[in-house]
Short mmCIF file of C-alpha atoms in Angstrom, two decimals:
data_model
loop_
_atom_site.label_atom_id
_atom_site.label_comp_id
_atom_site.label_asym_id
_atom_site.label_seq_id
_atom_site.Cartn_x
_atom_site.Cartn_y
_atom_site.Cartn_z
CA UNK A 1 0.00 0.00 0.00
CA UNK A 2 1.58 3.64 -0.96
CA UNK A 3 -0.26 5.44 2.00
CA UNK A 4 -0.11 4.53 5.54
CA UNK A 5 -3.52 6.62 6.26
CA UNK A 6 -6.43 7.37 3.52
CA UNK A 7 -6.20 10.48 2.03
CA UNK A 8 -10.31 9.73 1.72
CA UNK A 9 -11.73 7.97 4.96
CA UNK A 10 -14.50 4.88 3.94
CA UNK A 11 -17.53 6.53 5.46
CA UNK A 12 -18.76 5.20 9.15
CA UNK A 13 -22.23 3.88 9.18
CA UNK A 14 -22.80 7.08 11.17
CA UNK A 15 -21.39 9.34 8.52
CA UNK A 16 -23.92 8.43 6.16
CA UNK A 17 -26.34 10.86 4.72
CA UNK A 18 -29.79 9.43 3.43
CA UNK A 19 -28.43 8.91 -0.19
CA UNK A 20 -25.23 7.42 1.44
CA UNK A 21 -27.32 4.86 3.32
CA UNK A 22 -29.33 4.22 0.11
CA UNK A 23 -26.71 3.56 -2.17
CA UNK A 24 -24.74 1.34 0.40
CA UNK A 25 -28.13 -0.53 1.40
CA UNK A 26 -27.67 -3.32 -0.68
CA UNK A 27 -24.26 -4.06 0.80
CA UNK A 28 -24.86 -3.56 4.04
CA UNK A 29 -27.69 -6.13 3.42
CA UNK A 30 -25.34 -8.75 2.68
CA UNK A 31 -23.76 -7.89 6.17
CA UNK A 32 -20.83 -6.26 5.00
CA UNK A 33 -19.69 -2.91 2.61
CA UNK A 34 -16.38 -3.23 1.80
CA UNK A 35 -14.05 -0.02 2.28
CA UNK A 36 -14.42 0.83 -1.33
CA UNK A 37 -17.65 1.66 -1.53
CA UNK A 38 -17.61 3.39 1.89
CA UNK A 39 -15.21 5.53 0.13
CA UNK A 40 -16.94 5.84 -3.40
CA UNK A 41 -20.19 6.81 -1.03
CA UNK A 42 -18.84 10.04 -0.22
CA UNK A 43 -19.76 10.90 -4.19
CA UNK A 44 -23.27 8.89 -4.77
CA UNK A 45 -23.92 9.98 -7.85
CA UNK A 46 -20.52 9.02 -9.30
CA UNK A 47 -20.31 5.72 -7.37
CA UNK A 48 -23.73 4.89 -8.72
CA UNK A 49 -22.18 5.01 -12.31
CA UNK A 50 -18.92 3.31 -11.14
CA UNK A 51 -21.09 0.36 -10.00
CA UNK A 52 -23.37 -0.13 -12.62
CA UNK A 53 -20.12 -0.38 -15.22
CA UNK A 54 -18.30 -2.31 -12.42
CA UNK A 55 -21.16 -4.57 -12.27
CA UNK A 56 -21.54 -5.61 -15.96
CA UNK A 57 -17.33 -6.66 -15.72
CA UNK A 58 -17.61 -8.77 -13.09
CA UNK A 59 -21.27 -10.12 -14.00
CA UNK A 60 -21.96 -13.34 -16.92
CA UNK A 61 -23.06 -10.40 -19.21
CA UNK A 62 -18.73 -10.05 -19.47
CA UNK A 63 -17.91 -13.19 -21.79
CA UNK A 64 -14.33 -13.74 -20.33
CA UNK A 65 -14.85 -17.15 -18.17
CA UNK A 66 -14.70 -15.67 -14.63
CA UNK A 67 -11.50 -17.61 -13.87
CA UNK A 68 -9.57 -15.69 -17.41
CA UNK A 69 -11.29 -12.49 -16.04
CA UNK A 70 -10.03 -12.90 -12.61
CA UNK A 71 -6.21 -13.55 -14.11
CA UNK A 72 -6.58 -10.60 -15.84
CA UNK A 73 -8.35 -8.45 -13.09
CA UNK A 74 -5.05 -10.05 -10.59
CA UNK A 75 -2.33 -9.21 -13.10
CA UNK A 76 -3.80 -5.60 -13.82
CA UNK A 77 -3.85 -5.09 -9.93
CA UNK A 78 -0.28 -6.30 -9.55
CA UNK A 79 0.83 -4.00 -12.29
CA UNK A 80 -0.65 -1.23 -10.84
CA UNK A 81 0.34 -2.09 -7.06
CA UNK A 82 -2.64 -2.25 -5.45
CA UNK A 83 -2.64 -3.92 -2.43
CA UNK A 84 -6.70 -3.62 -1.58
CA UNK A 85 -7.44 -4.40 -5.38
CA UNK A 86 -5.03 -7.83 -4.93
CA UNK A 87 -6.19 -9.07 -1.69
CA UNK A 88 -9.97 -8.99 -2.84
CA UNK A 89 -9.69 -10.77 -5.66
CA UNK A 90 -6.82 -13.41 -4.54
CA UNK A 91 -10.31 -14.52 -2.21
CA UNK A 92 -12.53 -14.30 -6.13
CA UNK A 93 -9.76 -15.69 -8.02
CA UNK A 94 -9.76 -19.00 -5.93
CA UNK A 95 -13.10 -18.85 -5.77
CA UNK A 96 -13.60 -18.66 -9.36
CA UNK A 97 -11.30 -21.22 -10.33
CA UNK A 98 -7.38 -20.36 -9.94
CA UNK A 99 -5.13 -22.15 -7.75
CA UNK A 100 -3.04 -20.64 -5.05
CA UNK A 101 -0.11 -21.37 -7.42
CA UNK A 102 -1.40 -19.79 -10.31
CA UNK A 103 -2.29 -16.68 -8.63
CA UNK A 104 1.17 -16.65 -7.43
CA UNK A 105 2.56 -17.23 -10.99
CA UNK A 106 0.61 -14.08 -11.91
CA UNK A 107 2.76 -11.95 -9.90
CA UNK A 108 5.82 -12.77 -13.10
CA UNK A 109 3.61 -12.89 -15.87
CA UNK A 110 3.00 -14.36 -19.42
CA UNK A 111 6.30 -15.74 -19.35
CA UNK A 112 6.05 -17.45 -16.43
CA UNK A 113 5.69 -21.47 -16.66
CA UNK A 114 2.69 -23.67 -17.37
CA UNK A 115 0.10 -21.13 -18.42
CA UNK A 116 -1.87 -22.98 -20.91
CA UNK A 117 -1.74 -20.68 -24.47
CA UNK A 118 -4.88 -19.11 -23.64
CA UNK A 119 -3.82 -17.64 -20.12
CA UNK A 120 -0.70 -16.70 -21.40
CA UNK A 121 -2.25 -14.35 -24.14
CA UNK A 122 -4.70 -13.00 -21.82
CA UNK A 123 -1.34 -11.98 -19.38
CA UNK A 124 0.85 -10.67 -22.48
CA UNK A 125 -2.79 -8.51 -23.48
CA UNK A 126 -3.12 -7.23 -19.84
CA UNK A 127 0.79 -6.05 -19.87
CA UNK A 128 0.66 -4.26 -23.34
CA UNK A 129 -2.73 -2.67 -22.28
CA UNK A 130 -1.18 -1.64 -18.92
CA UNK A 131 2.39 -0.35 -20.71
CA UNK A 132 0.85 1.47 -24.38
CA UNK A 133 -2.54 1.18 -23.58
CA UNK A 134 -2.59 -1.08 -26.90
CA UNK A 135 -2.76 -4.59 -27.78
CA UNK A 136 -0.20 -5.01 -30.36
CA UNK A 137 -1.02 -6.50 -33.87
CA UNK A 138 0.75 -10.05 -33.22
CA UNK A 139 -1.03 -10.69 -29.75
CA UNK A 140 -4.11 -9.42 -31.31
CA UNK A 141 -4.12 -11.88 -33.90
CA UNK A 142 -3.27 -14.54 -31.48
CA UNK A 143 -5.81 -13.71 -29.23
CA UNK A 144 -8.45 -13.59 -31.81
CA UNK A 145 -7.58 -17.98 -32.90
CA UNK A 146 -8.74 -18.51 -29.02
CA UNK A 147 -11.41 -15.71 -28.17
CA UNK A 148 -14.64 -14.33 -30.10
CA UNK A 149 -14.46 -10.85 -30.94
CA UNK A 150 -17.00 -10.24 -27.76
CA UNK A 151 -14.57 -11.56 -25.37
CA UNK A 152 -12.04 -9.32 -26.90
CA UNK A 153 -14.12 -6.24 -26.22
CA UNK A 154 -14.55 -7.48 -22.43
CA UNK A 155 -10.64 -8.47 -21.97
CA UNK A 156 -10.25 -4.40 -22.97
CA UNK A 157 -13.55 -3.29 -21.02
CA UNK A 158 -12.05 -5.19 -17.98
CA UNK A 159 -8.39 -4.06 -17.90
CA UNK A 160 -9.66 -0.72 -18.12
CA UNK A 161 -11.74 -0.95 -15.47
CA UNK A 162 -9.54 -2.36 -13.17
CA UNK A 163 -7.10 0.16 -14.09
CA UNK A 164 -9.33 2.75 -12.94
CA UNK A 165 -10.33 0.95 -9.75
CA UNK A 166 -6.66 0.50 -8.77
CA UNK A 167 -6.21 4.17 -9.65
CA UNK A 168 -9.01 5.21 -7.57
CA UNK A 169 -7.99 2.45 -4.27
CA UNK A 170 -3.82 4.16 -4.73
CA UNK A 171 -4.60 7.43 -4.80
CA UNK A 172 -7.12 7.73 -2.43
CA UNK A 173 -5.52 5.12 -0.04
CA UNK A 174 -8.51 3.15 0.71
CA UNK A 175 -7.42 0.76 3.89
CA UNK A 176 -7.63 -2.96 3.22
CA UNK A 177 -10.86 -4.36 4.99
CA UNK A 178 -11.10 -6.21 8.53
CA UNK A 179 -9.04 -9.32 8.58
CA UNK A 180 -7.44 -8.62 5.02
CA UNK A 181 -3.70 -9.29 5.19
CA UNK A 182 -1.36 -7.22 2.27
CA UNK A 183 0.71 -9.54 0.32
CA UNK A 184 4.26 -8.53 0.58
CA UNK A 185 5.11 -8.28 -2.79
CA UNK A 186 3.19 -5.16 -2.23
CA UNK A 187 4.24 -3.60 1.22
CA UNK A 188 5.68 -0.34 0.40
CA UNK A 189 4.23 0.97 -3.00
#
């Protein structure tokens, strides 16, 4: 994490304002709103937006099987050194499919070992997007023998996104949740 204190403070229960409570209700139904919305609540009108795009990447309407979209989501968090953005979806990325090996793999890339040709692509796409904000012409083409011209769109739709979120979580230091442990490949940035 690059701040030892938030810069914005997630929002107390108490904090809230009516349209806070509202937009956080859902959550909070569940029995639990994570930091980042407690922090996006302090804008309602912007998180609202936020969450309704945030919601179609991480929803079946994305076409990237939620284990690929995971290893992309973990690799664009890495890249970006975002400890809150990496320790919440180490917990989806199991959940959805990837080993604890694999998700440490991510951590070196498309050149690490034993990918299978279609994670491997998906990693080399995430690290041009993240470096030129391009997918070059060769991985393009590469990509396009193994994935539908849909799940193309969503690979771009969800590194961008996650870009963003890991933008927002750095710079506004949003503080990992309750029990969350930072991974310490990431201690310090």
């Amino acid at each position: 994490m690059r701040l030892s204190a938030p810069r914005i403070a997630p929002l107390a229960d108490s904090e809230m304002d009516a349209d806070q409570r509202e937009l956080t209700a859902p959550m909070a139904a569940t029995g639990r709103v994570l930091n980042i919305f407690r922090t996006l609540a302090r804008t309602p009108k912007a998180a609202r937006g936020f969450l309704a795009w945030g919601n179609y990447i991480l929803s079946r309407r994305n076409d990237l099987p939620p284990r690929q979209r995971e290893l992309v989501i973990l690799r664009v968090g890495y890249l970006c050194k975002s400890g809150y953005e990496w320790t919440q979806h180490v917990e989806i990325g199991l959940r959805d499919g990837l080993t604890a090996p694999e998700i440490a793999r991510i951590k070196q890339g498309a050149d690490a070992g034993d990918w299978s040709e279609d994670d491997r692509l998906l990693l080399r796409a995430t690290d041009e997007l993240h470096t030129d904000k391009f997918i070059s012409d060769a991985t393009w083409a590469a990509l396009s023998a193994h994935f539908s011209e849909k799940q193309l769109m969503d690979l771009v739709y969800t590194v961008g996104q996650y870009t963003q979120v890991s933008m927002i979580l750095n710079t506004f230091g949003v503080p990992l949740d309750a029990g969350q442990v930072l991974d310490p490949d990431l201690k310090g940035f």
